[in-house]
PDB file of C-alpha atoms and ligand atoms in Angstrom:
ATOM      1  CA  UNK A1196      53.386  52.442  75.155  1.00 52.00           C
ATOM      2  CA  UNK A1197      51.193  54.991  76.849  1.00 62.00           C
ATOM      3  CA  UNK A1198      49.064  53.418  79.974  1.00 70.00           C
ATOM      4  CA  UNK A1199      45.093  53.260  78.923  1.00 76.00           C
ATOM      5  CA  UNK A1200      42.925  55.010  81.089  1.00 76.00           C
ATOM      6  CA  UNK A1201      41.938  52.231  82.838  1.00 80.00           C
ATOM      7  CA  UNK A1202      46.107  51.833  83.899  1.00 88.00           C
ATOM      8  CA  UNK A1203      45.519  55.187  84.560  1.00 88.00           C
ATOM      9  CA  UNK A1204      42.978  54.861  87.105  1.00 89.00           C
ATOM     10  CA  UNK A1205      45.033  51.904  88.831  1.00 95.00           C
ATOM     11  CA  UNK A1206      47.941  54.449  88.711  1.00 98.00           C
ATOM     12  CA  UNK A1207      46.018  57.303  90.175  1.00 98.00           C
ATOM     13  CA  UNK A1208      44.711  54.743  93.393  1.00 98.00           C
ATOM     14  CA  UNK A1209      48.219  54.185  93.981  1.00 98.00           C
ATOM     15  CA  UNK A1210      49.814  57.937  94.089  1.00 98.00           C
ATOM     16  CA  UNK A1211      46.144  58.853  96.349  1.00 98.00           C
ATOM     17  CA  UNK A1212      46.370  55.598  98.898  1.00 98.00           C
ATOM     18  CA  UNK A1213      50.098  56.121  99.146  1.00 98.00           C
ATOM     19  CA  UNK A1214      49.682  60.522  99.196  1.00 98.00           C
ATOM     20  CA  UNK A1215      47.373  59.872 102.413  1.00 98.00           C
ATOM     21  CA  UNK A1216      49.675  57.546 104.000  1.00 98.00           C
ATOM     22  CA  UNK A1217      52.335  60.046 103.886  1.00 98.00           C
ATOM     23  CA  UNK A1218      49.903  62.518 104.658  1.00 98.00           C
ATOM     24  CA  UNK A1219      49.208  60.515 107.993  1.00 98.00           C
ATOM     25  CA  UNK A1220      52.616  60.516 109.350  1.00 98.00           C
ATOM     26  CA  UNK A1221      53.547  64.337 108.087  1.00 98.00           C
ATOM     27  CA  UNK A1222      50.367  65.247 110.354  1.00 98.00           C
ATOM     28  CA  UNK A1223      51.374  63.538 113.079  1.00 98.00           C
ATOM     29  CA  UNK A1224      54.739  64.850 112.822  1.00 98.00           C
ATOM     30  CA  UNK A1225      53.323  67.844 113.041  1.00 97.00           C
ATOM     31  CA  UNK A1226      51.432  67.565 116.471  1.00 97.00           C
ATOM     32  CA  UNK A1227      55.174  67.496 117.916  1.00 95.00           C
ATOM     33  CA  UNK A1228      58.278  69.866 117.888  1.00 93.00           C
ATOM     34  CA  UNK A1229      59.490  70.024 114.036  1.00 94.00           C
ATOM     35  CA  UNK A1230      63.222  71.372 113.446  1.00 91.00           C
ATOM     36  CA  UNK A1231      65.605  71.610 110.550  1.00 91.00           C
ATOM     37  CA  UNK A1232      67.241  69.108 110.114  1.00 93.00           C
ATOM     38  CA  UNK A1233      69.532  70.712 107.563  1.00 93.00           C
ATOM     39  CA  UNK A1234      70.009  73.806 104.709  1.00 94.00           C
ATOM     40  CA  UNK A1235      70.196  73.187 100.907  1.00 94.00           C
ATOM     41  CA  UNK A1236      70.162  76.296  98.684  1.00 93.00           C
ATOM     42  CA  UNK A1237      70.594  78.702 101.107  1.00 93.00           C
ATOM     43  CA  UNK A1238      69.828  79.053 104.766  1.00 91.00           C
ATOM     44  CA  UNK A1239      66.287  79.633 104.057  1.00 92.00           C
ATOM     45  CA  UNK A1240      65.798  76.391 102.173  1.00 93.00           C
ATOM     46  CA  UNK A1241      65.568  74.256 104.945  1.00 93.00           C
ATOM     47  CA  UNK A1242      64.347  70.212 104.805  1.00 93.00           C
ATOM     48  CA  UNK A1243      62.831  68.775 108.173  1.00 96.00           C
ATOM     49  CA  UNK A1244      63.957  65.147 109.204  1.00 97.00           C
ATOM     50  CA  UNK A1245      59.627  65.188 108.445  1.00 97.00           C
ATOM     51  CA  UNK A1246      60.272  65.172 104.855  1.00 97.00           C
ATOM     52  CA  UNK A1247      63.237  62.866 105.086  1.00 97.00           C
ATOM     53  CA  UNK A1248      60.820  60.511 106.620  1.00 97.00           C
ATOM     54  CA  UNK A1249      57.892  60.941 104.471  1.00 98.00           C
ATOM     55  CA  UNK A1250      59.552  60.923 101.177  1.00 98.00           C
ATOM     56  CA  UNK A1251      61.164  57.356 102.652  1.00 98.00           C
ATOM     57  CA  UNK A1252      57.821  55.715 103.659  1.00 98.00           C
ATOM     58  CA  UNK A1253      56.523  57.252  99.623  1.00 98.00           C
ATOM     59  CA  UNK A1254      59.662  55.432  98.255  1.00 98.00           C
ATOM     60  CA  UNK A1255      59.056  52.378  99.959  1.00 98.00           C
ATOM     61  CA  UNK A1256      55.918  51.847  99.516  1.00 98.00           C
ATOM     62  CA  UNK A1257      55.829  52.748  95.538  1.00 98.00           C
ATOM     63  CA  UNK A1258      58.943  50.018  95.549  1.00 97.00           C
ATOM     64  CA  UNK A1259      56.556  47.394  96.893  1.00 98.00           C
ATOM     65  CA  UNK A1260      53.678  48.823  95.110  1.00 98.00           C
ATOM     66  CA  UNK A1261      55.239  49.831  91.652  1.00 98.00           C
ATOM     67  CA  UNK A1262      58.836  47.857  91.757  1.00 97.00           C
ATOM     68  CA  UNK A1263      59.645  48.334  87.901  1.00 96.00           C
ATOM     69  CA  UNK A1264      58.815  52.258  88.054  1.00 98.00           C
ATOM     70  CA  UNK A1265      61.527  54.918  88.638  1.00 98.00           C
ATOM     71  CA  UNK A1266      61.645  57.659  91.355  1.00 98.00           C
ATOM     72  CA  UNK A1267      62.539  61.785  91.475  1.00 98.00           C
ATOM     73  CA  UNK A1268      61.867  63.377  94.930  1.00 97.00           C
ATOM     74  CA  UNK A1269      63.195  65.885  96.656  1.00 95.00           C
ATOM     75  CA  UNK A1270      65.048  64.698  99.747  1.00 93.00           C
ATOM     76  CA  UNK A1271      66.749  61.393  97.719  1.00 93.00           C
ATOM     77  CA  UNK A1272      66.926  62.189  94.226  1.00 89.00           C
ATOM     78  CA  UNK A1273      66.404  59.798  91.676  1.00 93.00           C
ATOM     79  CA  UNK A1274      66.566  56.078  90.873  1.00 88.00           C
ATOM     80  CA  UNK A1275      66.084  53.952  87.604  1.00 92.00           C
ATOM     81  CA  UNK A1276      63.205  51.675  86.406  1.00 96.00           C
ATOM     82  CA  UNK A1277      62.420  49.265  83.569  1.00 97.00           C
ATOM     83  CA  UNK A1278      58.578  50.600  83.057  1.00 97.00           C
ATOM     84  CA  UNK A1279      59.425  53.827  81.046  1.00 97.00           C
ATOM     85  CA  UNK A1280      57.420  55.349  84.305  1.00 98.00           C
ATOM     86  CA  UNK A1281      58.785  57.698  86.686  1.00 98.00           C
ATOM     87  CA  UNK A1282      56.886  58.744  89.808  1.00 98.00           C
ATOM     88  CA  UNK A1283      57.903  62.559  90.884  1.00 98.00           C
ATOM     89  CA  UNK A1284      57.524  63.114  94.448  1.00 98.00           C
ATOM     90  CA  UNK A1285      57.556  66.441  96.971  1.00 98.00           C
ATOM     91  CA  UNK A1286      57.448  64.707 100.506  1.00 98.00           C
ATOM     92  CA  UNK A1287      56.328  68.407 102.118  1.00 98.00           C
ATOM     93  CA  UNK A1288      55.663  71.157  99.676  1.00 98.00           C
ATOM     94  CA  UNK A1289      55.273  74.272 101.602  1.00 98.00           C
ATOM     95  CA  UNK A1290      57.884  72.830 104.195  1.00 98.00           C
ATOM     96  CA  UNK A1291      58.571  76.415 105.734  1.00 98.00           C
ATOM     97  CA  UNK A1292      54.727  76.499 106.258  1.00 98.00           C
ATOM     98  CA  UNK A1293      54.977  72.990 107.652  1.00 98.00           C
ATOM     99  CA  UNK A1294      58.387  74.147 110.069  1.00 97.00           C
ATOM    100  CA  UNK A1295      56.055  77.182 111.299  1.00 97.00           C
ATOM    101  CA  UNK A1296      53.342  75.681 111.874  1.00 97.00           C
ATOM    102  CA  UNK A1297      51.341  77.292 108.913  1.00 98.00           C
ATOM    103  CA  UNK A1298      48.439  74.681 107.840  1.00 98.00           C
ATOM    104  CA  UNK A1299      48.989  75.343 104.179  1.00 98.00           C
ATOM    105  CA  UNK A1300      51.697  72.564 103.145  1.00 98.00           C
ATOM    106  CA  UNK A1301      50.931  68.977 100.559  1.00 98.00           C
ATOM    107  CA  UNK A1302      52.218  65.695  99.984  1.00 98.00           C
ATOM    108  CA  UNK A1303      52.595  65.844  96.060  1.00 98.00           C
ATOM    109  CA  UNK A1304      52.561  62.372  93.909  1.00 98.00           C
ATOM    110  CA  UNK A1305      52.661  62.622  90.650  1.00 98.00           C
ATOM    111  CA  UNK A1306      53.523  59.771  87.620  1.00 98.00           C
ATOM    112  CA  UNK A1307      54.694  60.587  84.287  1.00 98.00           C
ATOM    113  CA  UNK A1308      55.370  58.605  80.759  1.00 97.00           C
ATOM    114  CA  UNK A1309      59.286  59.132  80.800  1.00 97.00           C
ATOM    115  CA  UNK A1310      61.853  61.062  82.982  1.00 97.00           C
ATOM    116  CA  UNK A1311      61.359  63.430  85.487  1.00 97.00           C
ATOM    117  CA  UNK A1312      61.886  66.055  82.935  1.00 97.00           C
ATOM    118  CA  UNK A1313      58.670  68.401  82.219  1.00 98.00           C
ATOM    119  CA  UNK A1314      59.950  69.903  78.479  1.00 97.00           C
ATOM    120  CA  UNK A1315      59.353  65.635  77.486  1.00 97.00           C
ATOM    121  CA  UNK A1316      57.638  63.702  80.074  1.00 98.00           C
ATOM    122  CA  UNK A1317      53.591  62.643  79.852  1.00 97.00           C
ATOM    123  CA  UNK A1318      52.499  63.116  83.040  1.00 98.00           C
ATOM    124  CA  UNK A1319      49.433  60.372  83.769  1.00 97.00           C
ATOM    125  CA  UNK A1320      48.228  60.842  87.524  1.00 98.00           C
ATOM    126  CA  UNK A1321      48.727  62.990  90.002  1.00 98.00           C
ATOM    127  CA  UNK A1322      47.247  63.635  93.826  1.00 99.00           C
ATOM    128  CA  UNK A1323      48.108  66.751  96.252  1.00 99.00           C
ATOM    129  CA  UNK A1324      46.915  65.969  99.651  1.00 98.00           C
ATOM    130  CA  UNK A1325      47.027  68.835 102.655  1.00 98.00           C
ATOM    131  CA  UNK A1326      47.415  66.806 105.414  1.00 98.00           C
ATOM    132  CA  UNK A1327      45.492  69.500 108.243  1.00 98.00           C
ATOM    133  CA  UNK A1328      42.611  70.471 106.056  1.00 98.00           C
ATOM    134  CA  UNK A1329      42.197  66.593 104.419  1.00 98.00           C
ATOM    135  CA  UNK A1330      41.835  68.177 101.069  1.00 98.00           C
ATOM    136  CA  UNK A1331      42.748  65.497  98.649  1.00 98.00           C
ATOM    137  CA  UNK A1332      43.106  66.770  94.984  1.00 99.00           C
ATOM    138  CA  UNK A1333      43.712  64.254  92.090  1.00 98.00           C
ATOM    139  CA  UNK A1334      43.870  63.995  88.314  1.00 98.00           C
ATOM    140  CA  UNK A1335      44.338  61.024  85.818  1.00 97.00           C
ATOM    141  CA  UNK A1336      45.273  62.340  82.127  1.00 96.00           C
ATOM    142  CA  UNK A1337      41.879  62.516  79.939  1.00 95.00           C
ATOM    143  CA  UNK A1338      40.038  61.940  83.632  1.00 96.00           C
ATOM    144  CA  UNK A1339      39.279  65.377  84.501  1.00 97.00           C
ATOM    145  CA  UNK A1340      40.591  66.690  87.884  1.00 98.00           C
ATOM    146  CA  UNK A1341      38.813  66.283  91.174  1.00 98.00           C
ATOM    147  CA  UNK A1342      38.536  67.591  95.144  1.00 98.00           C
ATOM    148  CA  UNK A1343      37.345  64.650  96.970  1.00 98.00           C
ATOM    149  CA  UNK A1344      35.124  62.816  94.616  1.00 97.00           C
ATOM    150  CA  UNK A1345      33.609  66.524  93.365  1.00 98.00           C
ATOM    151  CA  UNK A1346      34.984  67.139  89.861  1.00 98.00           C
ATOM    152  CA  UNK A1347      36.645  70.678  89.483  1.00 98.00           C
ATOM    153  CA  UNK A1348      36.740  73.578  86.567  1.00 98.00           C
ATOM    154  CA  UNK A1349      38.734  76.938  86.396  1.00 98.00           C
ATOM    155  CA  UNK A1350      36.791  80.010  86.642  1.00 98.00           C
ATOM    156  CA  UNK A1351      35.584  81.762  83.911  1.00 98.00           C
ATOM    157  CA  UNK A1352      37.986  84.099  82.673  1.00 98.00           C
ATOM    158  CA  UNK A1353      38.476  87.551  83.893  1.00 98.00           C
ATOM    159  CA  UNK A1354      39.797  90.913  82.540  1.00 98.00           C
ATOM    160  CA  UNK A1355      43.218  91.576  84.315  1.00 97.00           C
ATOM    161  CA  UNK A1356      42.527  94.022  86.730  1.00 98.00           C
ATOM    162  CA  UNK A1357      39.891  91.720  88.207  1.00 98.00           C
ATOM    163  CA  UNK A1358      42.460  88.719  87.929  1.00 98.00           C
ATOM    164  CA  UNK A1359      43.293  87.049  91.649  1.00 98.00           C
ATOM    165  CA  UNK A1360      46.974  85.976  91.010  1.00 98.00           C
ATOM    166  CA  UNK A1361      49.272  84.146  93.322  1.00 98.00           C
ATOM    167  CA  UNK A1362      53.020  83.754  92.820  1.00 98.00           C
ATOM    168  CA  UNK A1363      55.439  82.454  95.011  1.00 98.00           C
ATOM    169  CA  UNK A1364      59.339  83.480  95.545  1.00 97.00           C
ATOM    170  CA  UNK A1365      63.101  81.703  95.546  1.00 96.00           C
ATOM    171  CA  UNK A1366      65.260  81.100  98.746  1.00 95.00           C
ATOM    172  CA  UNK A1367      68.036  82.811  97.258  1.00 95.00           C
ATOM    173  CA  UNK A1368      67.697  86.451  98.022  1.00 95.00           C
ATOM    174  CA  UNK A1369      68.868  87.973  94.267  1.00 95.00           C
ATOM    175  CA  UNK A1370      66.191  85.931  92.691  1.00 94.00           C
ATOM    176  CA  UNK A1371      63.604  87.141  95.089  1.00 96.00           C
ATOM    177  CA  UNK A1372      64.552  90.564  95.061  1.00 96.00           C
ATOM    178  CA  UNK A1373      63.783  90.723  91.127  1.00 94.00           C
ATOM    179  CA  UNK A1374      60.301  88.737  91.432  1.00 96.00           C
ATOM    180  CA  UNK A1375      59.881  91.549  94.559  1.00 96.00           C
ATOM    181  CA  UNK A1376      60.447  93.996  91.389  1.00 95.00           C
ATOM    182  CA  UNK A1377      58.224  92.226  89.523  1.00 95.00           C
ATOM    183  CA  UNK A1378      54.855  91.544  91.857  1.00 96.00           C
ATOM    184  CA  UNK A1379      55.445  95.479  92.645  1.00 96.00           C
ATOM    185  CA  UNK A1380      55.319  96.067  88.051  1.00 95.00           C
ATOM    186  CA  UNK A1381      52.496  93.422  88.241  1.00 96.00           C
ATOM    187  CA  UNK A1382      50.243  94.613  91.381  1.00 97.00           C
ATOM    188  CA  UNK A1383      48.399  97.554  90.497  1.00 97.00           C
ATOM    189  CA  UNK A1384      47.421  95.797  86.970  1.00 97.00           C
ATOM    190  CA  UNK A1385      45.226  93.205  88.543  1.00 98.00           C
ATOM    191  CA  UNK A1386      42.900  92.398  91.458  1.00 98.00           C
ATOM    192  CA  UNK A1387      45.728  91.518  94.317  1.00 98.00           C
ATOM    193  CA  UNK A1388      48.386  89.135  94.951  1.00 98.00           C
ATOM    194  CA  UNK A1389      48.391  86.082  97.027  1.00 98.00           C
ATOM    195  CA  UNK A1390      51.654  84.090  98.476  1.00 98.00           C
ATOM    196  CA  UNK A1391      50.807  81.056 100.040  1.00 98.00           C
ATOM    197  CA  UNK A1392      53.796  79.121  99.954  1.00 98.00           C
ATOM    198  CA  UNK A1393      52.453  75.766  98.451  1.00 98.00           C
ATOM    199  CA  UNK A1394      53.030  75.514  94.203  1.00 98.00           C
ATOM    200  CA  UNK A1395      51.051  72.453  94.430  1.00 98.00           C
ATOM    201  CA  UNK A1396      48.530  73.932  96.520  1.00 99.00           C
ATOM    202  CA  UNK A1397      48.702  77.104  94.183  1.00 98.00           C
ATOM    203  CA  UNK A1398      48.130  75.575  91.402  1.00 99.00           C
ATOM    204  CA  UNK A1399      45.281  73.043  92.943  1.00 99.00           C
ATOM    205  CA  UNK A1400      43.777  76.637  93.671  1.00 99.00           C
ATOM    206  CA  UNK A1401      43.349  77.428  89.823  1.00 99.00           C
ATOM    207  CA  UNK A1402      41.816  74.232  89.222  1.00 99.00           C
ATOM    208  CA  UNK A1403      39.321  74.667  92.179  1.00 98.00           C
ATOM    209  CA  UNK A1404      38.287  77.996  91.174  1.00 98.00           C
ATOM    210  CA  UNK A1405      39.773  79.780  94.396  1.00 98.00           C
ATOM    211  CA  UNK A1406      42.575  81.894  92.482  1.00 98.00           C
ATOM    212  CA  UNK A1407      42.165  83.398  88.657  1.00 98.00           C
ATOM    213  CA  UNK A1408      46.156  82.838  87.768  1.00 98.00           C
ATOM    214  CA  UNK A1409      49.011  81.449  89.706  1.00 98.00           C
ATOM    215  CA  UNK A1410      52.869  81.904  87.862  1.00 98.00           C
ATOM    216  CA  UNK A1411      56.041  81.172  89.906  1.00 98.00           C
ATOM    217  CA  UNK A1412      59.830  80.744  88.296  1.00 96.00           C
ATOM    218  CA  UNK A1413      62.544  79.024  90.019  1.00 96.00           C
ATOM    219  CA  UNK A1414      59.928  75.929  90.774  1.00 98.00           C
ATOM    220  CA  UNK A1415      61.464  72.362  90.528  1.00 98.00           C
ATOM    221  CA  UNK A1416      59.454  69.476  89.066  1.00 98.00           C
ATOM    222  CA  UNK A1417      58.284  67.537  92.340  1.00 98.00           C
ATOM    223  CA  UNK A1418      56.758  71.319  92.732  1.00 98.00           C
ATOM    224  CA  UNK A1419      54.850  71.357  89.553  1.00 98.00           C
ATOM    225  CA  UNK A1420      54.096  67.827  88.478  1.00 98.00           C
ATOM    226  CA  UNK A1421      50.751  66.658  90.105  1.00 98.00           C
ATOM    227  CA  UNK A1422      49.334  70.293  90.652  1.00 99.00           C
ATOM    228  CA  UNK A1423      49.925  71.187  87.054  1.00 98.00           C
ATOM    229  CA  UNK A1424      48.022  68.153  85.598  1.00 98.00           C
ATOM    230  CA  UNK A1425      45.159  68.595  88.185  1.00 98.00           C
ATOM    231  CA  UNK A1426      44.741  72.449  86.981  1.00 98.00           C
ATOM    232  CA  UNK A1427      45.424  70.901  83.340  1.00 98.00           C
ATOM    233  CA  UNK A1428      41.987  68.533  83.807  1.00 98.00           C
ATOM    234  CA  UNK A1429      40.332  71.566  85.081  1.00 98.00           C
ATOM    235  CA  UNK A1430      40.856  73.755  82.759  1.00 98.00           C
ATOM    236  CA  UNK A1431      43.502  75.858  83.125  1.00 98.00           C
ATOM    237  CA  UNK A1432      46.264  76.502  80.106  1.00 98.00           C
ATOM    238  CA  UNK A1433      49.544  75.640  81.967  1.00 98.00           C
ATOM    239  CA  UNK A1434      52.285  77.172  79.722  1.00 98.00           C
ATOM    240  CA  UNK A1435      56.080  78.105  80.270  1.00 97.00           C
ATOM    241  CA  UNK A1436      58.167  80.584  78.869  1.00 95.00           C
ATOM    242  CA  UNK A1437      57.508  81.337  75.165  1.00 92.00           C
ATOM    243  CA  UNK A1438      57.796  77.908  73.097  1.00 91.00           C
ATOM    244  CA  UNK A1439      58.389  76.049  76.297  1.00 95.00           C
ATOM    245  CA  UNK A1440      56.695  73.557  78.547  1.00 98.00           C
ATOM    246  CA  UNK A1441      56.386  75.211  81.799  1.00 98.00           C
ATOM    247  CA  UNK A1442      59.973  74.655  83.895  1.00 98.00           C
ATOM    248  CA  UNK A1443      62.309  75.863  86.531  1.00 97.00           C
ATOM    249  CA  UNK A1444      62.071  79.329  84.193  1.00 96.00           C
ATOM    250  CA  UNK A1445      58.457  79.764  84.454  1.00 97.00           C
ATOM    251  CA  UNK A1446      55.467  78.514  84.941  1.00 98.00           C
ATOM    252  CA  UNK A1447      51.875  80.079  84.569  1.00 98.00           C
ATOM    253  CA  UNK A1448      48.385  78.636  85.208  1.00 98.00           C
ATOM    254  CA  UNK A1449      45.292  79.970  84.490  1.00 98.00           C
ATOM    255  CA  UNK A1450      41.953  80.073  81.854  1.00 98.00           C
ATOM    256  CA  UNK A1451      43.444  80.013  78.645  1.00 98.00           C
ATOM    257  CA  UNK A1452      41.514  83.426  77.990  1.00 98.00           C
ATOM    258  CA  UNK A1453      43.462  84.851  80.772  1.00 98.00           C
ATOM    259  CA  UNK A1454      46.442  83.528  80.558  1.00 98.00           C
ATOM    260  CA  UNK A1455      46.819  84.720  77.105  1.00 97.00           C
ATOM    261  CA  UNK A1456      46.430  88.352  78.480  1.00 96.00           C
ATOM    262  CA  UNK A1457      48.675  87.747  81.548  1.00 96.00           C
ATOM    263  CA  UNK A1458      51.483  86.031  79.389  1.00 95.00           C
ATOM    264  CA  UNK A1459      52.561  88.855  77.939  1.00 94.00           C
ATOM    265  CA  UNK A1460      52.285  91.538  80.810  1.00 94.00           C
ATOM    266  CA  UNK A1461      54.341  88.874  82.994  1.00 94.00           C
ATOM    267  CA  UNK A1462      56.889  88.400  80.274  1.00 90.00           C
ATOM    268  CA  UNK A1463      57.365  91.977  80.413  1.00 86.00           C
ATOM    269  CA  UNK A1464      57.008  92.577  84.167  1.00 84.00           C
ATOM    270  CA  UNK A1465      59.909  89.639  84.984  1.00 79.00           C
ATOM    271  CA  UNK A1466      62.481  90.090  82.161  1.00 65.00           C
ATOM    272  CA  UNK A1467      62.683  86.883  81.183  1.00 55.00           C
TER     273      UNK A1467
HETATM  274  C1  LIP B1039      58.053  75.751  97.848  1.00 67.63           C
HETATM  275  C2  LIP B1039      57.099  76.005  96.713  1.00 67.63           C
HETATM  276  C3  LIP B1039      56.591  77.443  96.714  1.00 67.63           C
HETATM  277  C4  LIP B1039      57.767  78.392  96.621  1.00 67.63           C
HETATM  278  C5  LIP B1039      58.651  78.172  97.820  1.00 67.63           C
HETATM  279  C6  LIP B1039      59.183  76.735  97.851  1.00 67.63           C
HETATM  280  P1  LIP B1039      59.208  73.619  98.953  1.00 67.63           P
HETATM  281  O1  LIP B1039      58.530  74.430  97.725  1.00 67.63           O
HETATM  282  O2  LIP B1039      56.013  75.118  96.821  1.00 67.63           O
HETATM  283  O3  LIP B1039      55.718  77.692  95.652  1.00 67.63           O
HETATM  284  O4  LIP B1039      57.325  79.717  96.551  1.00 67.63           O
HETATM  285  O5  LIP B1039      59.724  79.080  97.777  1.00 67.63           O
HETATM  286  O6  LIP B1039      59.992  76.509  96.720  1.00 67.63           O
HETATM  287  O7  LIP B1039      60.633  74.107  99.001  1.00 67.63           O
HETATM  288  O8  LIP B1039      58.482  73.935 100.198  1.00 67.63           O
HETATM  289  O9  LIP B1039      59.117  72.160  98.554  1.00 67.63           O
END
């Protein structure tokens, strides 16, 4: 049965008080040396013994907090419940931001109805916290999105060659050098490009009004599932590829008037 909005609300306190918790200790991590602790992907896709540790303090304190609820994250994968809720978890996102040093990284909480998969799940809170600017960015479903306590709308929508769009690329070097070949097809249509490393961040950007569009492929779900609810409440049409929820394949964000232009020239632009 799906949560009311009060359930909601509780739901939403817990991803935010235990998002700033982690937030705490990633920061503080942070004021020290930081090294790789190990490679995943590919040499490039590198996880910190940072986001080892956060994602363990998130998991243990959503199994004291929220003991019947299942877990997806990053760093430890996933574990069962009994609620029919799963809480989807990126410890770091932007964690080559956070290895350099970069102030442009988030802890990202989110809780959906159902599995960690985003073609079925209903996702019902999410909060994107970036621990060195203490921006704290949070949605409940039907709640509208918020910075802070001030509520937050997409811009207006713009024609495409005034559109600010952000994107962000794979660690594995074919995949980026085809969404290379596709910013270069996409950059003289519209305003500019902006790469800032952070999907969650990216797409809290849309719902704040900072960036027109934001589309990325090759994202995973912790990436995706509290920033794509918070630009959701704001506003923004958050749509896959054609007939599809947005996924690993693509994801786009954006006004709906927009994104209805930019679909189509993005479609085209990335082959997919
Ligand atoms: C990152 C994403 C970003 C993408 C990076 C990376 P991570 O997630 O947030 O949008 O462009 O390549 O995937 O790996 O830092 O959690």
């Amino acid at each position: 049965m799906t949560p009311s909005s009060a359930a909601s609300a509780e739901l939403l306190s817990v991803a935010r008080a235990v998002a700033l918790e982690a937030g705490a200790l990633v920061l503080e991590a942070r004021r020290g040396a930081v090294e790789v602790a190990a490679a995943k992907s590919s040499s490039v896709d590198v996880v910190t013994q940072v986001d080892r540790d956060a994602e363990s303090l998130i998991r243990g304190r959503l199994a004291e907090l929220r003991p019947g609820d299942a877990f997806f994250g990053e760093e430890s994968g996933g574990g069962s419940g009994t609620s029919g809720l799963t809480w989807v978890v990126d410890p770091i996102d932007g964690t080559v931001n956070f290895l350099y040093g970069i102030p442009h990284y988030a802890v990202s909480i989110a809780v959906v109805e159902g599995e960690a998969d985003p073609q079925s799940w209903r996702a019902l809170a999410g909060v994107v916290v970036n621990p060195p600017t203490g921006e704290v960015y949070s949605a409940a479903a039907g709640g509208g999105a918020h910075l802070g306590d001030r509520a937050l709308r997409v811009r207006e929508a713009v024609a495409l060659d005034q559109a600010l769009v952000a994107t962000g690329f794979a660690y594995l070097a074919a995949t980026r050098a085809e969404q290379g070949a596709a910013v270069a097809r996409l950059l003289p249509l519209v305003r500019d490009i902006r790469r800032m490393g952070t999907a969650s961040l990216d797409l809290c950007a849309v719902a704040a009004g900072h960036i027109d569009a934001y589309f990325e492929r090759t994202l995973s779900p912790w990436d995706h599932a509290a920033g794509a609810l918070i630009a959701a409440e704001a506003g923004a049409a958050v749509t896959g590829v054609p007939g599809a929820r947005a996924d690993h394949r693509f994801l786009l964000a954006a006004h709906p008037e927009l994104a209805r232009m930019l679909a189509p020239v993005l479609a085209d632009a990335t082959d997919f």
